[in-house]
């Protein structure tokens, strides 16, 4: 069985997430979305609470192959990906695991805790979010365990959505 998993804060989930999911569904047997509670690379907790983020994810997902997994949200520790990978390997024995990430995260992968273990345990599907990142000389590109989706031209992030929301809110409040 081919299992894809897609982790992140999803604060909020957006059209880019939905397009990644829609692109991936025909390629896998099961698609697992893993919203995190405490991401190691983020300074702050997500603004939306766990329930709201899960409900927003349910709103953009409508395929029977999709499962929203609350493993990381139930945790009270920083959620390192290698721990989640080991959890998935234990739960889905004899399955092929494929981790979905963006090109921006691929560039940071060497900073992830136990990234070599992650590389050993999973295949990676890397979506280039039109981030204009130069991946050409990056050493990980030599790995046969990474598949690049280069024709994916969505330049959107949850951080940008939150920033724009606050800018618009400040503008509105200052006009009152």
mmCIF file of N, CA and C in Angstrom, residues 48-102:
data_model
loop_
_atom_site.group_PDB
_atom_site.id
_atom_site.type_symbol
_atom_site.label_atom_id
_atom_site.label_comp_id
_atom_site.label_asym_id
_atom_site.label_seq_id
_atom_site.Cartn_x
_atom_site.Cartn_y
_atom_site.Cartn_z
ATOM 1 N N UNK A 48 -5.190 29.428 15.275
ATOM 2 C CA UNK A 48 -6.448 28.682 15.350
ATOM 3 C C UNK A 48 -6.236 27.461 16.241
ATOM 4 N N UNK A 49 -7.233 27.143 17.037
ATOM 5 C CA UNK A 49 -7.069 25.976 17.909
ATOM 6 C C UNK A 49 -7.181 24.684 17.095
ATOM 7 N N UNK A 50 -6.852 23.578 17.742
ATOM 8 C CA UNK A 50 -6.826 22.281 17.053
ATOM 9 C C UNK A 50 -8.150 21.948 16.392
ATOM 10 N N UNK A 51 -9.241 22.140 17.106
ATOM 11 C CA UNK A 51 -10.560 21.802 16.578
ATOM 12 C C UNK A 51 -10.864 22.602 15.322
ATOM 13 N N UNK A 52 -10.575 23.897 15.344
ATOM 14 C CA UNK A 52 -10.852 24.735 14.180
ATOM 15 C C UNK A 52 -9.998 24.322 12.981
ATOM 16 N N UNK A 53 -8.726 24.019 13.233
ATOM 17 C CA UNK A 53 -7.862 23.621 12.113
ATOM 18 C C UNK A 53 -8.317 22.299 11.507
ATOM 19 N N UNK A 54 -8.713 21.347 12.352
ATOM 20 C CA UNK A 54 -9.219 20.065 11.840
ATOM 21 C C UNK A 54 -10.506 20.286 11.056
ATOM 22 N N UNK A 55 -11.401 21.130 11.567
ATOM 23 C CA UNK A 55 -12.642 21.409 10.844
ATOM 24 C C UNK A 55 -12.379 22.095 9.507
ATOM 25 N N UNK A 56 -11.409 23.013 9.472
ATOM 26 C CA UNK A 56 -11.060 23.650 8.196
ATOM 27 C C UNK A 56 -10.487 22.624 7.224
ATOM 28 N N UNK A 57 -9.669 21.702 7.724
ATOM 29 C CA UNK A 57 -9.121 20.650 6.859
ATOM 30 C C UNK A 57 -10.236 19.745 6.339
ATOM 31 N N UNK A 58 -11.184 19.411 7.183
ATOM 32 C CA UNK A 58 -12.313 18.586 6.722
ATOM 33 C C UNK A 58 -13.091 19.295 5.622
ATOM 34 N N UNK A 59 -13.177 20.601 5.729
ATOM 35 C CA UNK A 59 -13.903 21.387 4.739
ATOM 36 C C UNK A 59 -13.260 21.300 3.355
ATOM 37 N N UNK A 60 -11.923 21.231 3.300
ATOM 38 C CA UNK A 60 -11.243 21.188 1.991
ATOM 39 C C UNK A 60 -10.944 19.766 1.523
ATOM 40 N N UNK A 61 -11.274 18.762 2.312
ATOM 41 C CA UNK A 61 -11.015 17.375 1.925
ATOM 42 C C UNK A 61 -12.329 16.619 1.813
ATOM 43 N N UNK A 62 -12.477 15.902 0.725
ATOM 44 C CA UNK A 62 -13.735 15.177 0.545
ATOM 45 C C UNK A 62 -13.542 13.833 -0.144
ATOM 46 N N UNK A 63 -12.408 13.235 0.043
ATOM 47 C CA UNK A 63 -12.124 11.956 -0.583
ATOM 48 C C UNK A 63 -12.011 10.879 0.490
ATOM 49 N N UNK A 64 -12.496 9.694 0.188
ATOM 50 C CA UNK A 64 -12.474 8.591 1.161
ATOM 51 C C UNK A 64 -11.054 8.143 1.502
ATOM 52 N N UNK A 65 -10.099 8.438 0.630
ATOM 53 C CA UNK A 65 -8.707 8.055 0.892
ATOM 54 C C UNK A 65 -8.057 8.921 1.975
ATOM 55 N N UNK A 66 -8.657 10.055 2.277
ATOM 56 C CA UNK A 66 -8.033 11.031 3.177
ATOM 57 C C UNK A 66 -8.414 10.757 4.625
ATOM 58 N N UNK A 67 -7.391 10.769 5.477
ATOM 59 C CA UNK A 67 -7.583 10.625 6.922
ATOM 60 C C UNK A 67 -6.836 11.768 7.591
ATOM 61 N N UNK A 68 -7.511 12.443 8.497
ATOM 62 C CA UNK A 68 -6.841 13.464 9.302
ATOM 63 C C UNK A 68 -6.407 12.780 10.593
ATOM 64 N N UNK A 69 -5.102 12.768 10.821
ATOM 65 C CA UNK A 69 -4.516 12.051 11.943
ATOM 66 C C UNK A 69 -4.137 13.058 13.024
ATOM 67 N N UNK A 70 -4.631 12.861 14.243
ATOM 68 C CA UNK A 70 -4.390 13.807 15.332
ATOM 69 C C UNK A 70 -3.218 13.405 16.232
ATOM 70 N N UNK A 71 -2.373 12.503 15.751
ATOM 71 C CA UNK A 71 -1.246 12.020 16.553
ATOM 72 C C UNK A 71 -0.401 13.171 17.112
ATOM 73 N N UNK A 72 -0.016 14.117 16.277
ATOM 74 C CA UNK A 72 0.841 15.211 16.737
ATOM 75 C C UNK A 72 0.071 16.209 17.588
ATOM 76 N N UNK A 73 -1.202 16.414 17.289
ATOM 77 C CA UNK A 73 -1.979 17.375 18.070
ATOM 78 C C UNK A 73 -2.232 16.878 19.489
ATOM 79 N N UNK A 74 -2.247 15.574 19.684
ATOM 80 C CA UNK A 74 -2.443 15.015 21.027
ATOM 81 C C UNK A 74 -1.162 15.052 21.853
ATOM 82 N N UNK A 75 -0.046 15.291 21.202
ATOM 83 C CA UNK A 75 1.241 15.292 21.877
ATOM 84 C C UNK A 75 1.440 16.603 22.642
ATOM 85 N N UNK A 76 2.151 16.519 23.753
ATOM 86 C CA UNK A 76 2.488 17.718 24.524
ATOM 87 C C UNK A 76 3.960 18.086 24.367
ATOM 88 N N UNK A 77 4.579 17.585 23.334
ATOM 89 C CA UNK A 77 5.995 17.885 23.099
ATOM 90 C C UNK A 77 6.156 18.471 21.694
ATOM 91 N N UNK A 78 7.335 18.955 21.423
ATOM 92 C CA UNK A 78 7.641 19.405 20.064
ATOM 93 C C UNK A 78 7.549 18.194 19.156
ATOM 94 N N UNK A 79 6.897 18.354 18.035
ATOM 95 C CA UNK A 79 6.650 17.237 17.130
ATOM 96 C C UNK A 79 7.724 17.158 16.045
ATOM 97 N N UNK A 80 8.727 16.386 16.317
ATOM 98 C CA UNK A 80 9.757 16.175 15.319
ATOM 99 C C UNK A 80 9.254 15.140 14.310
ATOM 100 N N UNK A 81 9.528 15.378 13.058
ATOM 101 C CA UNK A 81 9.018 14.526 11.988
ATOM 102 C C UNK A 81 9.482 13.086 12.137
ATOM 103 N N UNK A 82 10.711 12.881 12.574
ATOM 104 C CA UNK A 82 11.204 11.506 12.667
ATOM 105 C C UNK A 82 10.352 10.683 13.641
ATOM 106 N N UNK A 83 9.812 11.309 14.693
ATOM 107 C CA UNK A 83 8.952 10.594 15.646
ATOM 108 C C UNK A 83 7.645 10.203 14.962
ATOM 109 N N UNK A 84 7.092 11.121 14.204
ATOM 110 C CA UNK A 84 5.853 10.832 13.481
ATOM 111 C C UNK A 84 6.085 9.750 12.435
ATOM 112 N N UNK A 85 7.223 9.787 11.756
ATOM 113 C CA UNK A 85 7.547 8.753 10.767
ATOM 114 C C UNK A 85 7.606 7.388 11.449
ATOM 115 N N UNK A 86 8.244 7.305 12.593
ATOM 116 C CA UNK A 86 8.329 6.027 13.310
ATOM 117 C C UNK A 86 6.932 5.559 13.735
ATOM 118 N N UNK A 87 6.094 6.482 14.163
ATOM 119 C CA UNK A 87 4.707 6.152 14.518
ATOM 120 C C UNK A 87 3.973 5.581 13.290
ATOM 121 N N UNK A 88 4.117 6.231 12.152
ATOM 122 C CA UNK A 88 3.445 5.759 10.935
ATOM 123 C C UNK A 88 4.002 4.410 10.483
ATOM 124 N N UNK A 89 5.310 4.221 10.590
ATOM 125 C CA UNK A 89 5.923 2.941 10.204
ATOM 126 C C UNK A 89 5.396 1.802 11.084
ATOM 127 N N UNK A 90 5.205 2.087 12.358
ATOM 128 C CA UNK A 90 4.675 1.077 13.279
ATOM 129 C C UNK A 90 3.206 0.785 12.981
ATOM 130 N N UNK A 91 2.464 1.814 12.711
ATOM 131 C CA UNK A 91 1.020 1.656 12.476
ATOM 132 C C UNK A 91 0.712 1.037 11.115
ATOM 133 N N UNK A 92 1.511 1.375 10.105
ATOM 134 C CA UNK A 92 1.273 0.887 8.749
ATOM 135 C C UNK A 92 2.474 0.056 8.293
ATOM 136 N N UNK A 93 2.620 -1.079 8.907
ATOM 137 C CA UNK A 93 3.730 -1.975 8.572
ATOM 138 C C UNK A 93 3.614 -2.415 7.110
ATOM 139 N N UNK A 94 4.733 -2.622 6.482
ATOM 140 C CA UNK A 94 4.800 -3.109 5.102
ATOM 141 C C UNK A 94 4.141 -2.174 4.094
ATOM 142 N N UNK A 95 4.091 -0.890 4.418
ATOM 143 C CA UNK A 95 3.562 0.098 3.480
ATOM 144 C C UNK A 95 4.706 0.996 3.013
ATOM 145 N N UNK A 96 4.521 1.564 1.871
ATOM 146 C CA UNK A 96 5.477 2.522 1.337
ATOM 147 C C UNK A 96 5.028 3.923 1.759
ATOM 148 N N UNK A 97 5.869 4.596 2.565
ATOM 149 C CA UNK A 97 5.533 5.928 3.065
ATOM 150 C C UNK A 97 6.168 7.009 2.197
ATOM 151 N N UNK A 98 5.355 8.018 1.876
ATOM 152 C CA UNK A 98 5.794 9.145 1.056
ATOM 153 C C UNK A 98 5.428 10.434 1.785
ATOM 154 N N UNK A 99 6.437 11.218 2.119
ATOM 155 C CA UNK A 99 6.228 12.476 2.828
ATOM 156 C C UNK A 99 6.136 13.617 1.824
ATOM 157 N N UNK A 100 5.096 14.428 1.954
ATOM 158 C CA UNK A 100 4.912 15.577 1.078
ATOM 159 C C UNK A 100 5.462 16.813 1.778
ATOM 160 N N UNK A 101 6.326 17.543 1.068
ATOM 161 C CA UNK A 101 6.865 18.801 1.592
ATOM 162 C C UNK A 101 6.978 19.799 0.451
ATOM 163 N N UNK A 102 7.160 21.052 0.828
ATOM 164 C CA UNK A 102 7.423 22.104 -0.147
ATOM 165 C C UNK A 102 8.917 22.276 -0.343
#
